[in-house]
């Protein structure tokens, strides 16, 4: 009874004594310290066990640790030179690489510069969901190939994909050429007047650039037509100015008719020169030449 | 480029060319093109067989995943190599700078400590095996 009472008193004393090993949950045992893995070297200490376990530092200084071993290769060395990559580095840093994939693979057809997410053709998707493989690759027999019998004719529009390569930057030169042509045409209207139409009214200037971006193909067709027209007109002019051509006189008169200033002259001399008449003999040719010269002299005044 | 990689590249180019030709045939199909189409389909199968044979020769070639990101974005994969080398060089310079800074700090600290605690500093340096007269 007295022993149990003393034990109880001792217990109560323990509970009420603050900052004492007896009040700790582990009693008089050393506290548990989470062990942190220290990779900077071994600590020169000695641990003495027994009734009073202690940690004694045997090194000359507190927290005196052994240094890690010296290594030849550190970040202080030029690693490019160490691994013989200087040449490769100079090659990659000096050369200007184009950003597009098509510049790396010029032989591949189609549009390869588009991101893989748009048409579900990304390499990432193949890594995440690899296709089922491991099966034997066998040639198809005639009955299996019968499944590939197609209907004749073109594909519907929804399945047609443009196989054209992306538009190259060389078109900028064409744009400059177009704008220069337009400026020449506008300034050099002269006698030709409305007979030869002005090409691409919206082609010059900044407004035309946005128009051209939207309707490039249409412009190309228009330009080709205009070039053909110009060539024909040039040919006609050359033929007009040649004296041997039977229709030369008629063409000169018609040009003068188009010019408003000379319209009255054209009317006046319409009876003199009849364009539908065919020329016969050299005499008539000479006469017509003289008439033309006279008309030209009068108009020049 | 090594021979196995060149072979694989050639084989892949031939395969892509076959596919392109099939696309042309199919885009505006004519009945007389059926036999040609069948031949092309079998040549596709043959191309796949050839590529399958070459896979054993390139087993040891490791491609970093980051390159696939460049390719999926439609960018030149050589830019990845260039970016890698530039990053490596920058990191090398960074680490070299840190090492040099730490060395200078150590030297400066030892110098100051030797002025304030000469005996202890001597003990420390002898325990480290440093040449006492050498400037760290």
Coordinates of N, CA and C in Angstrom, one line a residue, chain A residues 65-236:
Chain A
X65 N 34.2 18.8 -41.0 CA 33.9 17.6 -41.9 C 35.0 17.4 -42.8
X66 N 35.0 16.2 -43.3 CA 36.0 15.9 -44.4 C 35.5 16.5 -45.7
X67 N 36.5 16.9 -46.4 CA 36.1 17.5 -47.7 C 35.8 16.4 -48.7
X68 N 34.9 16.6 -49.7 CA 34.7 15.6 -50.7 C 35.9 15.5 -51.6
X69 N 36.0 14.4 -52.2 CA 37.2 14.1 -53.1 C 37.3 15.1 -54.2
X70 N 38.5 15.4 -54.6 CA 38.7 16.3 -55.7 C 38.4 15.6 -57.0
X71 N 37.7 16.3 -57.9 CA 37.4 15.7 -59.2 C 38.0 16.6 -60.2
X72 N 38.5 16.0 -61.3 CA 39.1 16.7 -62.4 C 38.1 17.6 -63.1
X73 N 36.9 17.0 -63.3 CA 35.9 17.6 -64.2 C 34.9 18.4 -63.3
X74 N 34.9 19.7 -63.3 CA 33.9 20.5 -62.6 C 33.3 21.4 -63.6
X75 N 32.4 22.2 -63.1 CA 31.8 23.2 -64.0 C 32.7 24.3 -64.4
X76 N 33.8 24.4 -63.7 CA 34.8 25.4 -64.0 C 35.6 25.2 -65.3
X77 N 35.5 23.9 -65.7 CA 36.3 23.6 -67.0 C 35.4 23.9 -68.2
X78 N 36.0 24.1 -69.3 CA 35.2 24.3 -70.6 C 34.8 22.9 -71.0
X79 N 33.5 22.6 -70.8 CA 33.0 21.3 -71.1 C 32.9 21.1 -72.6
X80 N 32.7 22.1 -73.4 CA 32.6 22.0 -74.8 C 34.0 21.5 -75.4
X81 N 35.0 22.0 -74.8 CA 36.4 21.6 -75.3 C 36.7 20.2 -74.7
X82 N 36.2 19.9 -73.5 CA 36.5 18.6 -72.9 C 35.9 17.5 -73.7
X83 N 34.7 17.7 -74.2 CA 34.0 16.7 -75.0 C 34.1 16.9 -76.5
X84 N 35.1 17.7 -76.9 CA 35.3 17.9 -78.3 C 34.1 18.3 -79.1
X85 N 33.4 19.3 -78.6 CA 32.1 19.7 -79.2 C 32.2 21.2 -79.7
X86 N 33.5 21.7 -79.7 CA 33.6 23.1 -80.1 C 33.3 23.3 -81.6
X87 N 33.7 22.3 -82.4 CA 33.4 22.4 -83.8 C 31.9 22.4 -84.1
X88 N 31.2 21.4 -83.4 CA 29.8 21.3 -83.6 C 29.1 22.6 -83.1
X89 N 29.6 23.1 -82.0 CA 29.0 24.3 -81.4 C 29.1 25.5 -82.4
X90 N 30.3 25.7 -83.0 CA 30.5 26.7 -83.9 C 29.7 26.6 -85.2
X91 N 29.5 25.3 -85.6 CA 28.7 25.0 -86.7 C 27.2 25.4 -86.5
X92 N 26.7 25.0 -85.3 CA 25.3 25.3 -85.0 C 25.1 26.8 -84.7
X93 N 26.0 27.4 -84.0 CA 25.8 28.8 -83.7 C 26.0 29.7 -84.8
X94 N 27.0 29.4 -85.7 CA 27.3 30.3 -86.8 C 26.2 30.2 -87.9
X95 N 25.8 29.0 -88.2 CA 24.9 28.9 -89.3 C 23.5 29.3 -88.9
X96 N 22.8 29.9 -89.8 CA 21.4 30.4 -89.5 C 20.5 29.3 -90.0
X97 N 19.7 28.7 -89.1 CA 18.8 27.7 -89.5 C 17.4 28.3 -89.6
X98 N 16.7 27.9 -90.6 CA 15.3 28.3 -90.8 C 14.5 27.6 -89.8
X99 N 13.4 28.3 -89.4 CA 12.6 27.8 -88.3 C 11.7 26.7 -88.7
X100 N 11.4 26.5 -90.0 CA 10.4 25.6 -90.4 C 11.0 24.1 -90.6
X101 N 10.1 23.2 -90.4 CA 10.5 21.8 -90.6 C 10.7 21.4 -92.0
X102 N 10.1 22.2 -92.9 CA 10.3 21.9 -94.4 C 11.7 22.2 -94.8
X103 N 12.3 23.1 -94.1 CA 13.7 23.5 -94.5 C 14.7 22.3 -94.1
X104 N 14.3 21.5 -93.1 CA 15.1 20.4 -92.7 C 14.8 19.2 -93.5
X105 N 13.6 19.1 -94.0 CA 13.2 18.0 -94.8 C 12.6 18.5 -96.1
X106 N 13.4 19.0 -97.0 CA 12.8 19.6 -98.2 C 12.2 18.6 -99.2
X107 N 12.6 17.3 -99.1 CA 12.2 16.3 -100.0 C 10.8 15.8 -99.7
X108 N 10.2 16.1 -98.5 CA 8.9 15.6 -98.1 C 7.8 16.4 -98.8
X109 N 6.8 15.7 -99.4 CA 5.8 16.5 -100.1 C 4.7 17.0 -99.1
X110 N 3.9 17.9 -99.5 CA 2.8 18.4 -98.7 C 3.2 19.4 -97.7
X111 N 2.2 19.8 -96.9 CA 2.4 20.8 -95.9 C 2.8 20.1 -94.6
X112 N 4.1 20.3 -94.3 CA 4.6 19.6 -93.1 C 4.9 20.6 -91.9
X113 N 4.7 21.9 -92.2 CA 5.0 22.9 -91.2 C 3.8 23.1 -90.3
X114 N 2.7 22.6 -90.6 CA 1.5 22.8 -89.7 C 1.7 22.0 -88.4
X115 N 1.2 22.5 -87.3 CA 1.4 21.7 -86.0 C 0.7 20.4 -86.1
X116 N 1.2 19.4 -85.3 CA 0.6 18.1 -85.3 C -0.7 18.0 -84.7
X117 N -1.0 19.0 -83.8 CA -2.3 19.0 -83.1 C -3.5 19.2 -84.0
X118 N -3.3 19.9 -85.1 CA -4.4 20.3 -86.0 C -5.0 19.1 -86.7
X119 N -4.1 18.2 -87.2 CA -4.6 17.1 -87.9 C -4.3 15.8 -87.3
X120 N -4.1 15.8 -85.9 CA -3.9 14.6 -85.1 C -2.8 13.7 -85.6
X121 N -1.7 14.4 -86.1 CA -0.6 13.6 -86.6 C 0.7 13.9 -85.8
X122 N 0.5 14.1 -84.5 CA 1.7 14.5 -83.7 C 2.4 13.2 -83.2
X123 N 3.7 13.4 -83.0 CA 4.5 12.3 -82.5 C 4.2 12.0 -81.0
X124 N 3.8 13.0 -80.3 CA 3.4 12.9 -78.9 C 2.3 11.9 -78.8
X125 N 1.3 11.9 -79.7 CA 0.2 11.0 -79.6 C 0.6 9.6 -79.8
X126 N 1.6 9.4 -80.7 CA 2.1 8.1 -80.9 C 2.9 7.5 -79.7
X127 N 3.5 8.4 -78.9 CA 4.2 8.0 -77.7 C 3.2 7.6 -76.6
X128 N 2.2 8.5 -76.5 CA 1.2 8.3 -75.5 C 0.3 7.1 -75.8
X129 N -0.1 7.0 -77.0 CA -0.9 5.9 -77.4 C -0.2 5.1 -78.6
X130 N 0.7 4.2 -78.3 CA 1.4 3.6 -79.4 C 0.4 2.7 -80.2
X131 N 0.6 2.7 -81.5 CA -0.3 1.8 -82.3 C -0.1 0.4 -82.0
X132 N -1.0 -0.4 -82.3 CA -0.9 -1.9 -82.1 C 0.0 -2.4 -83.2
X133 N 1.0 -3.1 -82.7 CA 2.0 -3.6 -83.7 C 2.3 -5.1 -83.4
X134 N 3.4 -5.5 -83.9 CA 3.8 -6.9 -83.7 C 3.2 -7.9 -84.6
X135 N 2.3 -7.5 -85.4 CA 1.6 -8.4 -86.3 C 2.4 -8.6 -87.6
X136 N 2.2 -9.7 -88.3 CA 2.9 -9.9 -89.5 C 2.5 -9.0 -90.6
X137 N 3.4 -8.5 -91.4 CA 3.1 -7.7 -92.5 C 3.1 -8.6 -93.8
X138 N 1.9 -8.9 -94.3 CA 1.8 -9.8 -95.4 C 1.2 -9.1 -96.6
X139 N 1.6 -9.5 -97.8 CA 1.0 -8.9 -99.0 C -0.4 -9.2 -99.1
X140 N -1.2 -8.4 -99.8 CA -2.6 -8.6 -99.9 C -2.9 -9.5 -101.1
X141 N -3.8 -10.5 -101.0 CA -4.1 -11.3 -102.1 C -5.2 -10.6 -102.9
X142 N -5.6 -11.3 -104.0 CA -6.6 -10.6 -104.9 C -7.9 -10.4 -104.3
X143 N -8.3 -11.3 -103.4 CA -9.6 -11.1 -102.8 C -9.6 -9.9 -101.8
X144 N -8.4 -9.8 -101.1 CA -8.3 -8.6 -100.2 C -8.2 -7.3 -101.0
X145 N -7.5 -7.4 -102.1 CA -7.4 -6.2 -102.9 C -8.7 -5.7 -103.6
X146 N -9.6 -6.7 -103.7 CA -10.9 -6.3 -104.2 C -11.6 -5.3 -103.3
X147 N -11.2 -5.2 -102.1 CA -11.8 -4.2 -101.2 C -11.3 -2.8 -101.5
X148 N -10.3 -2.7 -102.4 CA -9.8 -1.4 -102.8 C -10.2 -0.9 -104.1
X149 N -11.3 -1.5 -104.6 CA -11.9 -1.1 -105.9 C -12.6 0.2 -105.7
X150 N -12.2 1.2 -106.5 CA -12.7 2.6 -106.3 C -13.6 3.0 -107.4
X151 N -14.5 4.0 -107.1 CA -15.3 4.5 -108.1 C -14.5 5.6 -108.9
X152 N -14.7 5.6 -110.2 CA -13.9 6.6 -111.0 C -14.4 8.0 -110.8
X153 N -13.5 9.0 -111.0 CA -13.9 10.4 -110.8 C -13.1 11.0 -109.7
X154 N -13.2 12.3 -109.6 CA -12.4 13.0 -108.6 C -13.0 12.9 -107.2
X155 N -12.2 13.2 -106.2 CA -12.6 13.1 -104.8 C -13.6 14.2 -104.5
X156 N -14.5 14.0 -103.6 CA -15.4 15.2 -103.2 C -14.5 16.3 -102.6
X157 N -15.0 17.5 -102.6 CA -14.2 18.6 -102.2 C -13.8 18.6 -100.7
X158 N -14.7 17.9 -99.9 CA -14.4 17.9 -98.5 C -13.2 17.0 -98.2
X159 N -12.9 16.1 -99.1 CA -11.7 15.2 -98.9 C -10.5 15.6 -99.6
X160 N -10.7 16.6 -100.5 CA -9.5 17.1 -101.2 C -8.6 17.9 -100.3
X161 N -7.4 17.5 -100.2 CA -6.4 18.3 -99.4 C -5.5 19.0 -100.4
X162 N -5.1 20.2 -100.1 CA -4.2 20.9 -101.1 C -2.8 20.3 -101.0
X163 N -2.3 19.8 -102.1 CA -1.0 19.2 -102.1 C 0.0 20.2 -102.5
X164 N -0.4 21.5 -102.7 CA 0.6 22.4 -103.1 C 1.6 22.7 -102.0
X165 N 2.8 23.0 -102.3 CA 3.8 23.4 -101.3 C 3.4 24.8 -100.8
X166 N 3.8 25.2 -99.6 CA 3.5 26.5 -99.1 C 4.1 27.6 -100.0
X167 N 3.3 28.7 -100.2 CA 3.8 29.8 -101.1 C 5.1 30.4 -100.6
X168 N 6.0 30.5 -101.6 CA 7.3 31.0 -101.2 C 7.4 32.5 -101.2
X169 N 8.5 33.0 -100.6 CA 8.6 34.4 -100.5 C 9.0 35.2 -101.7
X170 N 9.2 34.4 -102.8 CA 9.7 35.0 -104.0 C 8.6 35.9 -104.6
X171 N 7.3 35.7 -104.2 CA 6.3 36.5 -104.7 C 6.4 38.0 -104.5
X172 N 7.2 38.4 -103.5 CA 7.4 39.8 -103.2 C 8.0 40.5 -104.4
X173 N 8.9 39.8 -105.1 CA 9.5 40.4 -106.3 C 8.4 40.7 -107.3
X174 N 7.4 39.7 -107.4 CA 6.4 39.9 -108.4 C 5.5 41.1 -108.0
X175 N 5.3 41.3 -106.6 CA 4.5 42.4 -106.2 C 5.1 43.7 -106.6
X176 N 6.4 43.8 -106.4 CA 7.1 45.0 -106.8 C 7.0 45.2 -108.3
X177 N 7.1 44.2 -109.0 CA 7.0 44.3 -110.5 C 5.7 44.8 -110.9
X178 N 4.7 44.2 -110.2 CA 3.3 44.6 -110.5 C 3.1 46.1 -110.2
X179 N 3.6 46.6 -109.1 CA 3.3 48.0 -108.7 C 4.1 48.9 -109.7
X180 N 5.3 48.5 -110.2 CA 6.0 49.3 -111.1 C 5.3 49.3 -112.4
X181 N 4.7 48.2 -112.8 CA 4.0 48.1 -114.1 C 2.8 49.1 -114.1
X182 N 2.1 49.0 -112.9 CA 0.9 49.8 -112.8 C 1.3 51.3 -112.9
X183 N 2.4 51.7 -112.2 CA 2.7 53.1 -112.2 C 3.1 53.6 -113.6
X184 N 3.8 52.7 -114.4 CA 4.1 53.0 -115.8 C 2.9 53.2 -116.6
X185 N 1.9 52.3 -116.4 CA 0.7 52.4 -117.2 C -0.1 53.6 -116.9
X186 N -0.1 54.0 -115.6 CA -0.9 55.1 -115.3 C -0.3 56.4 -115.8
X187 N 1.0 56.5 -115.8 CA 1.6 57.7 -116.2 C 1.7 57.8 -117.8
X188 N 1.8 56.7 -118.4 CA 2.0 56.6 -119.9 C 0.7 56.3 -120.6
X189 N -0.4 56.9 -120.3 CA -1.7 56.6 -120.9 C -1.6 57.2 -122.4
X190 N -1.3 58.5 -122.5 CA -1.1 59.1 -123.9 C -2.2 58.8 -124.9
X191 N -1.7 58.4 -126.0 CA -2.6 58.2 -127.2 C -3.5 57.0 -126.9
X192 N -2.9 56.0 -126.3 CA -3.7 54.7 -126.1 C -5.0 55.0 -125.4
X193 N -4.9 55.8 -124.3 CA -6.2 56.1 -123.6 C -6.9 54.9 -123.1
X194 N -8.2 54.9 -123.3 CA -9.0 53.8 -122.7 C -9.0 52.6 -123.6
X195 N -8.3 52.7 -124.7 CA -8.2 51.5 -125.5 C -7.5 50.3 -124.8
X196 N -6.5 50.7 -124.0 CA -5.8 49.6 -123.2 C -6.2 49.9 -121.7
X197 N -6.8 48.9 -121.1 CA -7.3 49.1 -119.7 C -6.2 49.1 -118.7
X198 N -6.3 49.8 -117.7 CA -5.4 49.8 -116.6 C -5.5 48.5 -115.8
X199 N -4.4 47.9 -115.5 CA -4.4 46.6 -114.8 C -4.5 46.8 -113.3
X200 N -5.4 46.1 -112.7 CA -5.4 46.0 -111.2 C -5.5 47.4 -110.5
X201 N -6.6 47.9 -110.5 CA -6.7 49.3 -109.9 C -6.3 49.3 -108.4
X202 N -6.5 48.2 -107.8 CA -6.2 48.2 -106.3 C -4.8 47.5 -106.1
X203 N -4.0 47.4 -107.2 CA -2.8 46.7 -107.0 C -1.7 47.6 -106.3
X204 N -1.7 48.8 -106.5 CA -0.7 49.7 -105.9 C -1.0 50.1 -104.5
X205 N 0.0 50.3 -103.7 CA -0.2 50.8 -102.4 C -0.5 49.8 -101.3
X206 N -0.7 50.2 -100.1 CA -0.9 49.3 -99.0 C -2.2 48.6 -99.1
X207 N -3.2 49.3 -99.6 CA -4.5 48.6 -99.7 C -4.5 47.5 -100.6
X208 N -3.7 47.6 -101.7 CA -3.6 46.5 -102.6 C -2.9 45.3 -102.0
X209 N -2.0 45.4 -101.1 CA -1.3 44.3 -100.5 C -2.3 43.4 -99.8
X210 N -3.3 43.9 -99.1 CA -4.2 43.1 -98.4 C -5.1 42.4 -99.4
X211 N -5.5 43.2 -100.5 CA -6.3 42.6 -101.5 C -5.6 41.4 -102.2
X212 N -4.3 41.6 -102.5 CA -3.5 40.6 -103.1 C -3.4 39.3 -102.3
X213 N -3.2 39.5 -101.0 CA -3.1 38.4 -100.1 C -4.3 37.5 -100.2
X214 N -5.5 38.1 -100.3 CA -6.7 37.4 -100.3 C -7.0 36.7 -101.7
X215 N -6.6 37.4 -102.7 CA -7.0 37.0 -104.1 C -5.8 36.8 -105.0
X216 N -4.8 36.1 -104.5 CA -3.5 36.0 -105.3 C -3.8 35.3 -106.6
X217 N -4.5 34.2 -106.5 CA -4.6 33.4 -107.7 C -5.4 34.1 -108.8
X218 N -6.4 34.8 -108.4 CA -7.2 35.6 -109.3 C -6.4 36.6 -110.0
X219 N -5.5 37.3 -109.2 CA -4.7 38.3 -109.8 C -3.7 37.7 -110.8
X220 N -3.2 36.5 -110.5 CA -2.3 35.9 -111.4 C -2.9 35.7 -112.8
X221 N -4.1 35.2 -112.7 CA -4.9 35.0 -114.0 C -5.1 36.3 -114.7
X222 N -5.5 37.3 -113.9 CA -5.7 38.6 -114.6 C -4.4 39.1 -115.2
X223 N -3.4 39.0 -114.4 CA -2.1 39.5 -114.9 C -1.7 38.8 -116.2
X224 N -1.9 37.5 -116.2 CA -1.5 36.7 -117.4 C -2.3 37.2 -118.6
X225 N -3.6 37.4 -118.4 CA -4.5 37.9 -119.5 C -4.0 39.3 -119.9
X226 N -3.7 40.1 -119.0 CA -3.3 41.5 -119.4 C -2.0 41.4 -120.2
X227 N -1.1 40.5 -119.7 CA 0.2 40.4 -120.5 C 0.0 40.0 -121.9
X228 N -1.0 39.1 -122.0 CA -1.3 38.6 -123.4 C -1.9 39.7 -124.2
X229 N -2.7 40.5 -123.6 CA -3.4 41.6 -124.3 C -2.3 42.6 -124.7
X230 N -1.4 42.9 -123.8 CA -0.3 43.8 -124.1 C 0.5 43.4 -125.3
X231 N 0.8 42.1 -125.3 CA 1.7 41.5 -126.3 C 0.9 41.7 -127.7
X232 N -0.4 41.4 -127.7 CA -1.1 41.5 -128.9 C -1.2 42.9 -129.4
X233 N -1.4 43.8 -128.4 CA -1.5 45.2 -128.8 C -0.1 45.7 -129.3
X234 N 0.9 45.3 -128.7 CA 2.3 45.6 -129.2 C 2.5 45.1 -130.6
X235 N 2.1 43.9 -130.9 CA 2.2 43.4 -132.2 C 1.3 44.2 -133.2
X236 N 0.2 44.6 -132.8 CA -0.7 45.4 -133.6 C -0.1 46.7 -133.9

